[in-house]
Coordinates of C-alpha atoms and ligand atoms in Angstrom, one line a residue:
X1 CA 9.3 9.1 -28.8
X2 CA 7.5 6.1 -27.5
X3 CA 4.8 6.8 -24.8
X4 CA 6.4 5.5 -21.6
X5 CA 3.1 4.6 -20.2
X6 CA 2.5 2.0 -22.9
X7 CA 6.0 1.1 -24.0
X8 CA 8.2 -1.2 -22.0
X9 CA 11.8 -1.7 -23.1
X10 CA 11.7 -5.3 -22.0
X11 CA 9.3 -6.0 -24.9
X12 CA 12.0 -5.0 -27.3
X13 CA 14.6 -7.0 -25.4
X14 CA 12.7 -10.2 -25.8
X15 CA 11.8 -9.4 -29.4
X16 CA 8.1 -9.0 -29.0
X17 CA 6.1 -8.3 -32.1
X18 CA 3.4 -5.6 -32.1
X19 CA 0.6 -8.1 -31.3
X20 CA 2.8 -9.8 -28.7
X21 CA 3.5 -6.4 -27.2
X22 CA -0.2 -5.6 -26.8
X23 CA -0.6 -9.0 -25.2
X24 CA 2.2 -8.2 -22.8
X25 CA 0.6 -4.9 -21.9
X26 CA -2.7 -6.7 -21.2
X27 CA -1.0 -9.2 -19.0
X28 CA 0.9 -6.5 -17.2
X29 CA -2.3 -4.8 -16.5
X30 CA -3.8 -8.0 -15.2
X31 CA -0.7 -8.5 -13.1
X32 CA -1.0 -5.0 -11.6
X33 CA -4.7 -5.6 -11.0
X34 CA -3.9 -8.7 -9.0
X35 CA -1.4 -6.8 -6.9
X36 CA -3.8 -4.0 -6.1
X37 CA -6.8 -6.1 -5.5
X38 CA -5.2 -8.5 -3.1
X39 CA -2.5 -6.3 -1.7
X40 CA -0.6 -9.5 -1.5
X41 CA 2.9 -9.7 -3.0
X42 CA 4.8 -12.9 -2.4
X43 CA 7.2 -12.5 0.4
X44 CA 10.7 -13.9 0.5
X45 CA 11.4 -16.0 3.6
X46 CA 14.0 -13.4 4.7
X47 CA 11.4 -10.7 4.5
X48 CA 8.8 -12.8 6.3
X49 CA 11.2 -13.7 9.1
X50 CA 12.4 -10.1 9.6
X51 CA 10.1 -9.5 12.5
X52 CA 11.4 -12.7 14.2
X53 CA 15.1 -11.8 13.9
X54 CA 17.3 -11.6 17.0
X55 CA 16.6 -8.2 18.6
X56 CA 13.1 -8.0 17.1
X57 CA 11.4 -10.7 19.2
X58 CA 9.6 -10.2 22.5
X59 CA 11.6 -9.0 25.5
X60 CA 12.4 -11.6 28.1
X61 CA 9.4 -12.0 30.4
X62 CA 7.1 -10.0 28.1
X63 CA 3.5 -11.2 28.1
X64 CA 0.8 -10.7 25.6
X65 CA -2.3 -8.7 26.5
X66 CA -5.7 -9.1 24.9
X67 CA -6.8 -5.8 23.4
X68 CA -9.6 -4.7 21.0
X69 CA -8.7 -2.9 17.8
X70 CA -11.0 -1.2 15.3
X71 CA -9.7 -2.4 11.9
X72 CA -11.6 -1.6 8.7
X73 CA -14.8 -0.9 10.7
X74 CA -14.7 -4.2 12.6
X75 CA -13.7 -4.9 16.2
X76 CA -10.8 -7.3 16.2
X77 CA -9.6 -8.9 19.5
X78 CA -6.0 -9.8 19.5
X79 CA -3.2 -10.7 21.9
X80 CA -0.3 -8.3 21.6
X81 CA 3.1 -8.0 23.1
X82 CA 4.2 -4.7 24.8
X83 CA 6.8 -4.1 22.0
X84 CA 4.7 -5.3 19.1
X85 CA 4.2 -2.8 16.3
X86 CA 0.9 -2.3 14.5
X87 CA 2.5 -3.6 11.2
X88 CA 3.4 -6.9 12.9
X89 CA -0.1 -7.3 14.5
X90 CA -1.8 -6.6 11.2
X91 CA 0.3 -8.9 9.2
X92 CA 1.2 -11.7 11.6
X93 CA -1.8 -11.8 13.9
X94 CA -4.7 -10.6 11.8
X95 CA -3.6 -11.9 8.4
X96 CA -3.8 -8.4 6.8
X97 CA -0.7 -8.8 4.7
X98 CA -1.6 -6.0 2.3
X99 CA 0.2 -3.7 4.7
X100 CA 3.9 -4.2 3.7
X101 CA 6.9 -4.2 5.8
X102 CA 10.1 -3.1 4.2
X103 CA 12.5 -0.8 6.1
X104 CA 10.7 -1.4 9.4
X105 CA 12.1 1.9 10.7
X106 CA 9.8 4.7 9.5
X107 CA 11.7 5.5 6.3
X108 CA 9.9 4.1 3.3
X109 CA 6.1 4.2 3.8
X110 CA 5.4 0.7 2.7
X111 CA 3.5 0.1 5.9
X112 CA 1.3 3.2 5.6
X113 CA -2.2 2.8 7.1
X114 CA -4.8 5.5 7.8
X115 CA -5.8 6.1 11.4
X116 CA -8.6 8.5 12.1
X117 CA -8.0 10.0 8.6
X118 CA -4.3 10.5 9.1
X119 CA -1.5 8.4 7.5
X120 CA 0.8 6.6 9.9
X121 CA 3.8 4.3 9.5
X122 CA 2.4 1.1 11.1
X123 CA 6.0 -0.2 11.6
X124 CA 6.7 2.7 14.0
X125 CA 3.6 2.6 16.1
X126 CA 3.1 0.2 19.1
X127 CA -0.2 -1.6 18.7
X128 CA -1.3 -1.1 22.3
X129 CA -1.1 2.7 21.8
X130 CA -3.7 2.6 19.0
X131 CA -6.6 2.4 21.4
X132 CA -10.1 2.8 20.0
X133 CA -9.0 4.8 16.9
X134 CA -10.2 3.7 13.5
X135 CA -7.5 1.9 11.5
X136 CA -7.9 1.4 7.8
X137 CA -5.7 -0.8 5.7
X138 CA -5.7 -1.6 2.0
X139 CA -8.0 -4.6 2.6
X140 CA -10.7 -2.1 3.9
X141 CA -11.0 -0.3 0.6
X142 CA -13.0 -2.9 -1.4
X143 CA -16.7 -2.5 -1.9
X144 CA -19.4 -4.8 -0.4
X145 CA -19.2 -7.1 -3.4
X146 CA -15.4 -7.1 -3.6
X147 CA -15.2 -4.4 -6.2
X148 CA -12.2 -2.2 -6.3
X149 CA -12.2 1.2 -4.7
X150 CA -12.0 4.0 -7.4
X151 CA -8.5 4.9 -6.2
X152 CA -7.4 1.3 -6.7
X153 CA -9.0 1.3 -10.2
X154 CA -7.3 4.6 -11.1
X155 CA -3.9 3.1 -10.1
X156 CA -4.6 0.2 -12.4
X157 CA -5.8 2.4 -15.3
X158 CA -2.6 4.5 -15.0
X159 CA -0.4 1.4 -14.7
X160 CA 0.9 3.0 -11.5
X161 CA 2.9 0.1 -9.9
X162 CA 6.0 -1.6 -11.2
X163 CA 6.8 -4.4 -8.7
X164 CA 3.9 -3.3 -6.6
X165 CA 5.6 -3.6 -3.2
X166 CA 5.1 0.0 -2.3
X167 CA 1.6 0.2 -3.8
X168 CA -0.6 -0.4 -0.8
X169 CA 1.2 2.4 1.0
X170 CA 0.9 4.7 -1.9
X171 CA -2.8 4.0 -2.2
X172 CA -3.4 4.6 1.5
X173 CA -1.6 7.9 1.4
X174 CA -3.8 8.8 -1.6
X175 CA -7.0 7.8 0.4
X176 CA -6.0 10.2 3.2
X177 CA -5.2 13.0 0.7
X178 CA -8.4 12.8 -1.3
X179 CA -10.6 12.5 1.7
X180 CA -9.2 15.8 3.1
X181 CA -8.5 17.5 -0.3
X182 CA -10.6 15.9 -3.1
X183 CA -9.1 18.1 -5.8
X184 CA -5.4 18.5 -5.1
X185 CA -2.9 20.1 -7.5
X186 CA -0.2 17.8 -8.8
X187 CA 2.2 19.5 -6.4
X188 CA -0.1 18.9 -3.4
X189 CA -0.3 15.2 -4.5
X190 CA 3.5 15.0 -4.7
X191 CA 3.8 16.4 -1.2
X192 CA 1.2 14.0 0.2
X193 CA 3.0 11.0 -1.2
X194 CA 6.4 12.2 -0.4
X195 CA 6.6 9.8 2.6
X196 CA 6.2 6.8 0.3
X197 CA 9.4 5.7 -1.4
X198 CA 9.4 3.6 -4.5
X199 CA 12.5 1.7 -5.4
X200 CA 11.2 1.2 -8.9
X201 CA 10.9 4.9 -9.3
X202 CA 7.3 4.8 -10.5
X203 CA 6.7 8.3 -9.1
X204 CA 5.3 9.9 -12.2
X205 CA 2.9 7.0 -12.8
X206 CA 1.7 7.2 -9.2
X207 CA 1.1 10.9 -9.5
X208 CA -0.8 10.3 -12.7
X209 CA -2.9 7.7 -10.7
X210 CA -3.6 10.2 -8.0
X211 CA -4.7 12.9 -10.4
X212 CA -7.0 10.4 -12.2
X213 CA -8.4 9.2 -8.9
X214 CA -9.2 12.8 -8.1
X215 CA -11.1 13.2 -11.4
X216 CA -13.2 10.1 -10.9
X217 CA -13.8 10.1 -7.2
Ligands
FES1 S1 8.2 -0.4 6.7 FE1 7.3 1.2 7.8 S2 8.2 3.0 7.0 FE2 9.3 1.4 6.0
FES2 S1 6.5 -0.2 -7.6 FE1 8.3 -1.3 -6.9 S2 8.9 -0.3 -5.1 FE2 7.3 1.0 -5.9

């Protein structure tokens, strides 16, 4: 049986030869690397506008207030509305689009960030309630010279993502897990990532990524 981590049915479907297949694997790896490094997946216009849809905008008469947030170790001053979620602030006001917004109702985990060491769904938290707590997003993982965090590298090495949309959330949950439990069992890792859904069903690859990250961290 073909190794599912290296064999992709699509290669056969497009009639790729052995050498072409290895090229496809390499380009897929490069593609995943791009996703994980930037945390930026192209957004459809419908997705981008979701936060501006009727019923999601500011309440009549609502005014923005200037607050300070601690994001990835830096103080960020930003005007926020009373009903503004942390996900919207991060993405639309601070340009931190690595935090994804999918269900926008606390069900999928795409928007996961780490606040004071604990994972939170940023779509389900009002920004003004964050206070002085330390917020970490996928953008905060890179090293001083832009190098990938070992967890990001492990996700690449295990070809964890498929489309990559849920990946920043999966990685942030892994960060919180490994900081509190550096050597989890596979079952503990499964439980820690159980709040992160993946429509591509890449769960086993993600678990392999977590276990590899635990080995190298
Ligand atoms: S977008 Fe926040 S849980 Fe789905
Ligand atoms: S990799 Fe596509 S949703 Fe998880």
